[in-house]
XYZ file of C-alpha atoms in Angstrom:
491
model
C -104.159 -50.407 -75.284
C -104.346 -47.691 -77.930
C -100.790 -46.587 -77.041
C -99.486 -50.137 -77.566
C -101.348 -50.474 -80.858
C -99.863 -47.203 -82.081
C -96.379 -48.256 -80.950
C -96.638 -51.609 -82.708
C -98.075 -49.981 -85.858
C -101.123 -52.244 -86.056
C -103.846 -51.389 -88.566
C -106.661 -53.676 -89.686
C -106.757 -54.225 -93.473
C -110.020 -53.466 -95.238
C -110.304 -57.099 -96.403
C -110.292 -58.298 -92.781
C -112.781 -55.654 -91.719
C -115.217 -56.703 -94.436
C -115.215 -60.309 -93.196
C -116.831 -59.150 -89.953
C -114.971 -61.627 -87.721
C -113.710 -58.907 -85.349
C -113.721 -55.171 -84.750
C -110.676 -53.000 -85.385
C -110.031 -52.780 -81.634
C -110.137 -56.578 -81.309
C -107.809 -56.883 -84.292
C -105.244 -54.615 -82.650
C -105.494 -56.389 -79.308
C -105.093 -59.762 -81.006
C -101.928 -58.730 -82.839
C -100.407 -57.189 -79.711
C -100.942 -60.533 -77.970
C -99.402 -62.418 -80.895
C -96.339 -60.194 -80.717
C -96.053 -60.845 -76.998
C -95.817 -64.527 -77.933
C -93.059 -63.622 -80.409
C -91.142 -62.069 -77.511
C -91.673 -65.210 -75.424
C -90.203 -67.299 -78.255
C -87.302 -64.834 -78.503
C -86.661 -65.119 -74.764
C -86.534 -68.933 -74.805
C -83.964 -68.976 -77.595
C -81.817 -66.221 -76.082
C -81.405 -68.445 -73.031
C -80.683 -71.463 -75.212
C -78.104 -69.665 -77.364
C -76.181 -68.106 -74.496
C -75.945 -71.437 -72.646
C -74.391 -73.074 -75.716
C -71.138 -71.137 -75.337
C -70.885 -70.178 -71.658
C -72.098 -73.279 -69.824
C -68.949 -75.415 -70.190
C -66.409 -72.694 -69.205
C -68.606 -71.723 -66.242
C -68.921 -75.341 -65.111
C -65.144 -75.831 -65.289
C -64.631 -72.702 -63.211
C -67.080 -73.846 -60.530
C -66.017 -77.491 -60.426
C -62.825 -78.520 -62.291
C -63.694 -82.171 -61.595
C -66.979 -81.976 -63.499
C -66.545 -83.802 -66.804
C -67.970 -83.395 -70.259
C -70.459 -86.182 -69.572
C -72.043 -84.057 -66.836
C -72.155 -81.217 -69.372
C -74.221 -83.497 -71.614
C -76.694 -83.969 -68.750
C -76.982 -80.191 -68.362
C -77.748 -79.720 -72.053
C -80.160 -82.663 -72.244
C -82.193 -81.790 -69.138
C -84.387 -79.049 -70.733
C -85.210 -81.321 -73.682
C -86.140 -84.215 -71.371
C -88.579 -82.020 -69.490
C -89.950 -80.604 -72.747
C -90.485 -84.101 -74.147
C -92.345 -85.244 -71.033
C -94.294 -82.062 -70.336
C -95.284 -80.748 -73.775
C -98.017 -83.296 -74.633
C -99.624 -83.011 -71.190
C -99.456 -79.229 -71.021
C -100.616 -78.945 -74.632
C -103.739 -80.939 -73.770
C -104.234 -78.976 -70.554
C -103.954 -75.617 -72.353
C -106.993 -76.590 -74.445
C -109.024 -76.869 -71.244
C -108.039 -73.489 -69.778
C -109.709 -70.206 -70.608
C -106.349 -68.417 -70.938
C -102.803 -69.536 -71.770
C -101.632 -66.846 -69.339
C -102.261 -69.294 -66.486
C -99.531 -71.545 -67.932
C -97.101 -69.026 -69.433
C -96.696 -66.976 -66.227
C -95.589 -69.960 -64.057
C -93.156 -70.963 -66.809
C -91.706 -67.444 -66.877
C -91.296 -67.515 -63.096
C -89.365 -70.794 -63.459
C -87.199 -69.229 -66.191
C -86.369 -66.203 -64.036
C -85.655 -68.372 -60.975
C -83.442 -70.694 -63.021
C -81.391 -67.792 -64.400
C -80.953 -66.207 -60.961
C -79.784 -69.527 -59.493
C -77.364 -69.855 -62.425
C -75.949 -66.390 -61.700
C -75.588 -67.109 -57.959
C -74.082 -70.603 -58.329
C -70.553 -69.448 -57.483
C -71.813 -68.002 -54.187
C -72.517 -71.541 -52.948
C -69.612 -73.131 -51.084
C -70.224 -76.723 -52.218
C -72.093 -78.889 -54.743
C -71.964 -76.045 -57.264
C -72.406 -78.299 -60.277
C -75.699 -79.523 -58.809
C -76.763 -75.908 -58.324
C -76.214 -75.453 -62.076
C -78.201 -78.651 -62.681
C -81.065 -77.217 -60.614
C -81.022 -74.054 -62.712
C -81.142 -76.134 -65.895
C -84.134 -78.064 -64.539
C -86.024 -74.816 -63.959
C -85.071 -73.499 -67.394
C -86.171 -76.850 -68.829
C -89.586 -76.463 -67.196
C -89.909 -73.030 -68.792
C -89.140 -74.468 -72.246
C -92.428 -76.378 -72.147
C -93.925 -72.999 -73.023
C -92.751 -73.603 -76.619
C -95.720 -75.875 -77.288
C -98.039 -73.398 -75.537
C -97.112 -70.355 -77.616
C -97.163 -72.402 -80.831
C -100.655 -73.567 -79.933
C -101.743 -70.008 -79.166
C -100.370 -68.719 -82.497
C -102.438 -71.359 -84.322
C -105.610 -70.406 -82.449
C -105.104 -66.636 -82.671
C -104.622 -66.467 -86.455
C -106.783 -67.040 -89.501
C -105.784 -69.529 -92.183
C -104.486 -66.699 -94.378
C -102.350 -65.312 -91.534
C -100.938 -68.584 -90.232
C -98.011 -69.073 -92.611
C -96.802 -65.529 -92.049
C -97.076 -65.714 -88.266
C -95.344 -69.096 -88.184
C -92.506 -67.618 -90.246
C -92.216 -64.673 -87.863
C -92.157 -67.087 -84.951
C -89.158 -68.818 -86.565
C -87.576 -65.396 -87.060
C -88.049 -64.695 -83.331
C -86.131 -67.907 -82.609
C -83.311 -66.854 -84.940
C -83.290 -63.347 -83.455
C -82.903 -64.906 -80.008
C -79.894 -66.936 -81.137
C -78.462 -63.869 -82.895
C -78.843 -61.709 -79.766
C -77.139 -64.396 -77.684
C -74.209 -64.466 -80.106
C -73.891 -60.686 -80.353
C -73.999 -60.191 -76.577
C -71.567 -62.964 -75.670
C -68.389 -61.007 -76.597
C -69.597 -58.114 -74.414
C -70.162 -60.457 -71.481
C -66.711 -62.001 -71.998
C -65.169 -58.514 -71.766
C -65.986 -58.557 -68.033
C -63.450 -61.359 -67.584
C -63.270 -63.992 -64.864
C -62.965 -61.433 -62.056
C -65.597 -58.924 -63.134
C -66.799 -56.762 -60.240
C -68.585 -57.408 -56.971
C -71.677 -55.618 -55.763
C -70.808 -54.992 -52.078
C -72.529 -57.383 -49.736
C -74.417 -59.163 -52.508
C -72.812 -61.024 -55.410
C -70.192 -60.862 -58.140
C -70.911 -59.995 -61.758
C -68.462 -61.455 -64.292
C -68.518 -62.933 -67.792
C -70.354 -66.024 -66.483
C -72.875 -64.612 -64.006
C -73.833 -61.578 -66.115
C -75.504 -63.976 -68.551
C -77.922 -65.182 -65.885
C -78.797 -61.673 -64.717
C -79.419 -60.498 -68.284
C -81.753 -63.409 -69.058
C -83.578 -62.931 -65.747
C -84.174 -59.252 -66.638
C -85.659 -60.240 -70.005
C -87.867 -62.729 -68.171
C -89.219 -59.964 -65.945
C -90.020 -57.867 -69.040
C -91.884 -60.833 -70.539
C -93.766 -61.289 -67.279
C -94.984 -57.688 -67.451
C -96.073 -58.167 -71.082
C -98.255 -61.102 -70.010
C -100.359 -58.927 -67.681
C -104.087 -58.697 -68.593
C -103.981 -55.082 -69.776
C -101.432 -56.036 -72.476
C -101.956 -59.711 -73.345
C -105.440 -61.033 -74.111
C -106.563 -64.450 -75.350
C -108.149 -64.780 -78.780
C -109.390 -67.797 -80.732
C -110.238 -66.371 -84.127
C -109.404 -69.690 -85.800
C -112.488 -71.252 -84.196
C -114.617 -68.240 -85.147
C -113.420 -68.491 -88.752
C -113.935 -72.258 -88.926
C -117.516 -72.111 -87.669
C -118.629 -69.276 -89.912
C -120.838 -70.150 -92.868
C -120.947 -73.850 -91.993
C -117.252 -74.065 -92.897
C -116.646 -76.700 -90.235
C -119.234 -79.071 -91.738
C -117.838 -78.632 -95.231
C -114.239 -79.121 -94.090
C -115.104 -82.301 -92.213
C -116.464 -83.895 -95.385
C -113.461 -82.772 -97.417
C -110.989 -84.225 -94.909
C -112.674 -87.631 -95.132
C -111.731 -87.784 -98.823
C -108.001 -87.277 -98.163
C -105.283 -89.895 -97.988
C -102.856 -89.856 -95.047
C -99.488 -90.928 -96.507
C -97.347 -92.613 -93.885
C -93.964 -92.766 -95.638
C -93.451 -89.056 -96.467
C -94.883 -88.035 -93.089
C -92.427 -90.378 -91.343
C -89.612 -89.043 -93.512
C -90.343 -85.467 -92.434
C -90.360 -86.493 -88.768
C -87.022 -88.266 -89.202
C -85.494 -85.317 -91.090
C -86.687 -82.832 -88.441
C -85.336 -85.045 -85.648
C -81.973 -85.451 -87.413
C -81.585 -81.681 -87.802
C -82.364 -81.195 -84.114
C -79.994 -84.021 -83.124
C -76.989 -82.736 -85.089
C -77.585 -79.113 -84.089
C -77.914 -79.992 -80.381
C -74.814 -82.196 -80.577
C -72.749 -79.493 -82.279
C -73.918 -76.797 -79.863
C -72.915 -79.019 -76.931
C -69.512 -79.705 -78.488
C -68.737 -76.094 -79.475
C -66.828 -75.162 -76.323
C -65.153 -78.562 -75.673
C -63.923 -78.785 -79.282
C -62.661 -75.183 -79.271
C -60.828 -75.636 -75.970
C -59.362 -79.041 -76.877
C -58.526 -78.582 -80.545
C -57.365 -74.956 -80.634
C -55.895 -74.552 -77.145
C -58.023 -71.491 -76.382
C -58.570 -70.138 -72.884
C -62.075 -69.709 -71.463
C -62.066 -65.997 -72.350
C -60.891 -66.679 -75.899
C -63.468 -69.436 -76.300
C -66.342 -67.181 -75.236
C -65.143 -64.322 -77.425
C -64.431 -66.219 -80.651
C -67.388 -68.572 -80.384
C -69.598 -65.549 -79.773
C -68.371 -64.038 -83.041
C -68.874 -67.346 -84.881
C -72.413 -67.763 -83.565
C -73.210 -64.148 -84.444
C -72.140 -64.757 -88.039
C -74.176 -67.979 -88.111
C -77.283 -66.231 -86.810
C -76.900 -63.439 -89.396
C -76.684 -66.074 -92.127
C -79.890 -67.607 -90.750
C -81.661 -64.236 -90.906
C -80.591 -63.708 -94.523
C -81.754 -67.217 -95.434
C -85.078 -66.565 -93.757
C -85.608 -63.566 -96.048
C -84.486 -65.501 -99.141
C -86.367 -68.710 -98.389
C -89.638 -67.756 -100.060
C -88.086 -66.630 -103.393
C -85.754 -69.654 -103.348
C -88.707 -72.021 -102.958
C -90.583 -70.291 -105.767
C -87.531 -70.499 -108.035
C -86.298 -74.037 -107.305
C -89.234 -75.704 -105.553
C -89.799 -76.287 -101.858
C -88.745 -79.949 -101.956
C -85.496 -79.261 -103.841
C -84.489 -76.509 -101.424
C -85.168 -78.882 -98.510
C -83.282 -81.839 -100.011
C -80.210 -79.999 -101.293
C -80.143 -76.794 -99.263
C -80.779 -78.511 -95.937
C -80.052 -82.242 -95.945
C -77.068 -82.227 -98.332
C -75.597 -79.192 -96.544
C -76.021 -81.066 -93.241
C -74.091 -84.041 -94.632
C -71.248 -81.776 -95.835
C -71.073 -79.954 -92.488
C -70.399 -83.214 -90.649
C -68.059 -84.587 -93.293
C -65.868 -81.479 -93.076
C -65.353 -81.966 -89.327
C -63.411 -85.207 -89.842
C -59.738 -84.365 -89.110
C -57.048 -84.713 -91.777
C -53.260 -84.639 -91.581
C -50.567 -86.319 -89.466
C -49.944 -83.842 -86.634
C -51.485 -84.834 -83.292
C -53.158 -82.614 -80.706
C -50.966 -81.446 -77.856
C -51.603 -80.367 -74.282
C -49.701 -77.380 -72.892
C -49.393 -75.578 -69.584
C -50.007 -71.848 -69.323
C -48.754 -70.027 -66.220
C -51.974 -68.039 -65.956
C -54.694 -70.380 -67.263
C -53.223 -73.735 -66.243
C -53.482 -76.722 -68.587
C -54.939 -75.928 -71.988
C -55.433 -78.023 -75.097
C -56.538 -81.650 -75.351
C -56.177 -83.344 -71.921
C -54.077 -86.503 -71.583
C -57.103 -88.296 -70.126
C -58.485 -88.353 -73.684
C -56.071 -90.945 -75.087
C -57.153 -90.428 -78.689
C -55.536 -86.974 -78.616
C -52.172 -88.697 -79.046
C -53.125 -90.377 -82.320
C -55.757 -88.202 -84.062
C -54.894 -84.937 -85.869
C -56.640 -81.744 -84.752
C -59.614 -80.131 -86.436
C -58.479 -76.877 -88.045
C -60.148 -73.546 -87.357
C -61.057 -73.317 -91.064
C -62.801 -76.729 -90.936
C -64.637 -75.725 -87.787
C -65.796 -72.392 -89.251
C -66.981 -73.760 -92.609
C -68.692 -76.718 -90.934
C -70.590 -74.483 -88.510
C -71.617 -72.163 -91.362
C -73.040 -75.084 -93.350
C -74.806 -76.330 -90.221
C -76.489 -72.914 -89.784
C -77.603 -73.002 -93.430
C -78.930 -76.532 -93.052
C -80.687 -75.914 -89.740
C -82.346 -72.659 -90.839
C -83.682 -74.091 -94.089
C -84.383 -77.594 -92.803
C -86.361 -76.871 -89.646
C -88.562 -74.297 -91.403
C -89.294 -76.326 -94.543
C -89.629 -79.711 -92.828
C -92.413 -78.263 -90.652
C -94.028 -76.593 -93.678
C -93.904 -79.759 -95.808
C -95.102 -81.841 -92.852
C -98.101 -79.540 -92.405
C -98.946 -79.619 -96.118
C -98.737 -83.410 -96.182
C -101.402 -83.490 -93.477
C -103.669 -81.176 -95.459
C -106.455 -79.136 -93.808
C -107.219 -81.733 -91.120
C -106.722 -80.683 -87.455
C -102.972 -80.855 -86.793
C -102.595 -80.349 -83.060
C -101.796 -83.982 -82.264
C -99.569 -84.374 -85.318
C -97.586 -81.232 -84.509
C -97.137 -82.548 -80.968
C -95.653 -85.709 -82.520
C -93.191 -83.600 -84.536
C -92.284 -81.587 -81.432
C -91.687 -84.772 -79.432
C -89.442 -86.122 -82.213
C -87.372 -82.943 -82.019
C -87.252 -83.042 -78.208
C -86.126 -86.677 -78.196
C -83.380 -85.806 -80.689
C -82.191 -82.910 -78.522
C -81.960 -85.322 -75.588
C -79.792 -87.776 -77.512
C -77.712 -85.057 -79.197
C -75.739 -83.939 -76.122
C -74.787 -87.596 -75.526
C -72.352 -87.166 -78.426
C -70.041 -85.590 -75.836
C -69.530 -89.079 -74.390
C -68.536 -90.406 -77.816
C -66.200 -87.437 -78.261
C -64.492 -87.930 -74.879
C -64.028 -91.690 -75.262
C -63.476 -92.200 -78.996
C -62.591 -88.782 -80.422
C -63.461 -86.764 -83.483
C -63.236 -89.575 -86.065
C -66.099 -91.508 -84.492
C -68.116 -88.476 -83.393
C -68.283 -86.681 -86.721
C -67.787 -89.756 -88.896
C -70.911 -91.373 -87.442
C -72.993 -88.208 -87.838
C -71.751 -87.827 -91.447
C -72.846 -91.392 -92.262
C -76.231 -90.897 -90.587
C -76.959 -87.570 -92.312
C -75.755 -88.995 -95.635
C -78.182 -91.927 -95.397
C -81.124 -89.649 -94.556
C -80.180 -87.376 -97.468
C -80.204 -90.346 -99.868
C -83.550 -91.547 -98.460
C -85.100 -88.125 -98.958
C -83.580 -87.758 -102.442
C -85.085 -91.088 -103.569
C -88.562 -90.199 -102.270
C -88.436 -86.442 -103.002
C -91.318 -86.658 -105.483
C -93.633 -88.058 -102.801
C -93.332 -84.911 -100.657
C -95.972 -82.939 -102.564
C -98.924 -81.596 -100.542
C -101.950 -83.790 -99.916
C -104.986 -82.729 -101.966
C -108.631 -83.502 -101.216
C -110.353 -85.764 -103.687
C -112.512 -83.909 -106.258
C -115.989 -83.166 -105.072
C -118.847 -82.476 -107.446
C -120.170 -78.939 -107.282
C -123.666 -80.191 -106.491
C -122.318 -82.210 -103.578
C -120.432 -79.168 -102.274
C -123.614 -77.084 -102.365
C -125.448 -79.883 -100.633
C -122.909 -79.958 -97.795
C -122.896 -76.198 -97.421
C -126.700 -76.113 -97.205
C -126.880 -78.684 -94.441
């Protein structure tokens, strides 16, 4: 354990040592375990980010008859399982002595799902259902999101919690960034790739599954008892010096404001909905509107997503000074919700030229298929529109998801937030289920309806938040007389 502590550069500050809540050895072990949870969060989002660009081309290669509606099912499946499983597993994790008993089975499901994904082309029939099976297993593993968030809350003090939550968000962004950076390298393998004699083929599609499975194995090793250990310092801190009794009396004096809390849930769900919808539509839009091949789609979308993830990292570093300069609420309203509205508005096509379908001697039919009748009457989305819109979406999503959770937590005040955070998570999961359904709207009605409807929806939520922006200030306990405070503390 000392080697790991030295590698991670973990040193207990003097202020923490003086509090007497833990020894220096316990401090180091606790922070190693927290960083293992960061890696778990990174792993989940690497898998999510890679699937966003490679799933549709891979599905078309395996089963040309599989439509975009089936793609929506593949994207929605993990969110459905997360919505159903998170509340139950969150409650169950409170009853277990170690979260390891839940995380390890989830990691096994993740690894199995990625291996099945990589071997899907080796099956001679029903290949799209093999992919669906892999997505089910990956969906089961995504339930771990609520588990590692719960562990982070329990394994940190109040003073540490904001910082660790921010780093957890950074782990998510780093996962998306890694997925984007690696995608062009995977695409360099091409459709043919190479075959390992007597076993399986590795190409630009299957290499993704093998890479994610390898990361899953690394995470599994990190969860072993000699590396990861459970800590609940939050409980130790809360029960010291009768703090729990005092806090209980303070919470009773606080008002729970329904309107701003609801607004934050709606805003968080909208961000998740639009982001999930856009991620699902990335490949179909690129292939239909720009006439790219599968290789070109993977390569260029990988570059675009890399740039978007880098923007998210920069925003993460600038978020704290921006909030101090302009105010947390203003950054959320204008930097997130207004940017979201603009990102959808810019995706509405303009011009008079219609989208065409062409035949390539090597890649077959490319462009917008004739089965989508709207292609004959709606102009294409330009690459410039697509790029600027995705950039604004990355800005909106990075700022919005971080600040909406922060504002939501501050609106609740110091009361226990486990159940409320589960409600916010469920709102996001439900939105990610509905988001991929936008593919159906895109296939049947086209870009005008798809992005026009999302522009109207995001515009209305922006106006709602702008009108009530002054009500989003943190909840404060009612004043308590000093004598009463001393009385409570001496109970």
